[in-house]
C-alpha angles and dihedrals in degrees: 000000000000103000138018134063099262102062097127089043090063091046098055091051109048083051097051096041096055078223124200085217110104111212113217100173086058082075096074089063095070093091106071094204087061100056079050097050086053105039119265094119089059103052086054094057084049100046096036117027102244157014090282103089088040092059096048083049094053092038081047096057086059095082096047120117114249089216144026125205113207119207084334086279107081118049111205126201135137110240112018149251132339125208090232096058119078115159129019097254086065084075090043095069099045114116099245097190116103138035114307110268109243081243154026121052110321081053084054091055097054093043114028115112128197109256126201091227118081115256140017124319148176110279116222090215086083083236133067121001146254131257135196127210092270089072104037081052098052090040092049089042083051094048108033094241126152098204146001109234116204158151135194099105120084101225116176112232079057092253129049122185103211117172097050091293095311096102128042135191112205111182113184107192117097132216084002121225089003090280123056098089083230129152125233128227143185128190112239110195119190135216089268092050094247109130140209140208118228120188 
């Protein structure tokens, strides 16, 4: 939702199917400065007329859910992890209901990346955190999850496993921004659980 001319259009649709299809990328919406800063706010002026539709948009993300569990094996979001939050029913109880905090764990969620080095750090983003293999393995081992599905990292072949397997980024949009050449990706998974990148 942060680039492209047909954010709006996806979200329609997305809203209108019921679709099975979970929409990382949507999580970054939930800050409505952001939509601002890349242009959201501004293809709804052009295609509406007006701030309106843009406000109901951003009251509307509100309700989203932060995180999605597949087949309680994959666990989907679009940052990473937070060192408040242990189990999945720690998300659970949040109260949802209302624009992520700019910090604290639903924040997390939305900001954190995977990191090479073991435990928490200091993201250089100015928000989340990272965290290194140590932590995705004790969180999947806590929640009997198999992987930890998200975005928020452009890669270039449009997916990346990071964490011995254990941890994928899947970025689908594709040449970002018009102009970095990448690849997009989505994660298929099957009736058996087994899964399948298309680019």
């Amino acid at each position: 939702m942060d680039s492209g001319s047909s954010k709006s259009d996806i979200l329609v649709i997305h809203v209108m199917n019921e679709t099975d299809i979970e929409l990382n990328d949507l999580s970054y919406c939930l800050f409505s400065q952001i939509t601002q800063v890349y242009g959201f706010y501004d293809e709804c002026l052009r295609k509406y007329g007006n701030a309106n539709v843009w406000k109901i948009f951003t009251d509307l993300f509100d309700y989203f859910p932060l995180t999605a569990l597949v087949e309680s094996e994959i666990f989907c979001l679009h940052g990473g992890l937070s060192p408040s939050i242990d189990t999945l029913d720690n998300i659970r109880n949040f109260d949802r209901v209302q624009e992520v905090p700019h910090e604290g764990p639903m924040c997390d969620l939305l900001w954190s990346d995977p990191d090479d080095r073991c435990g928490w750090g200091i993201s250089p983003r100015g928000a989340g955190y990272t965290f290194g293999q140590d932590i995705s393995e004790q969180f999947n081992h806590t929640n009997n999850l198999k992987l930890i599905a998200r975005a928020h990292q452009l890669v270039m072949e449009g997916y990346n496993w990071g964490h011995e397997q254990k941890v994928v980024t899947i970025f689908s949009a594709p040449n970002y921004c018009y102009r970095c050449g990448n690849m997009a990706s989505i994660l298929e998974v099957d009736d058996y659980k087994g899964h399948t990148f298309i680019q």
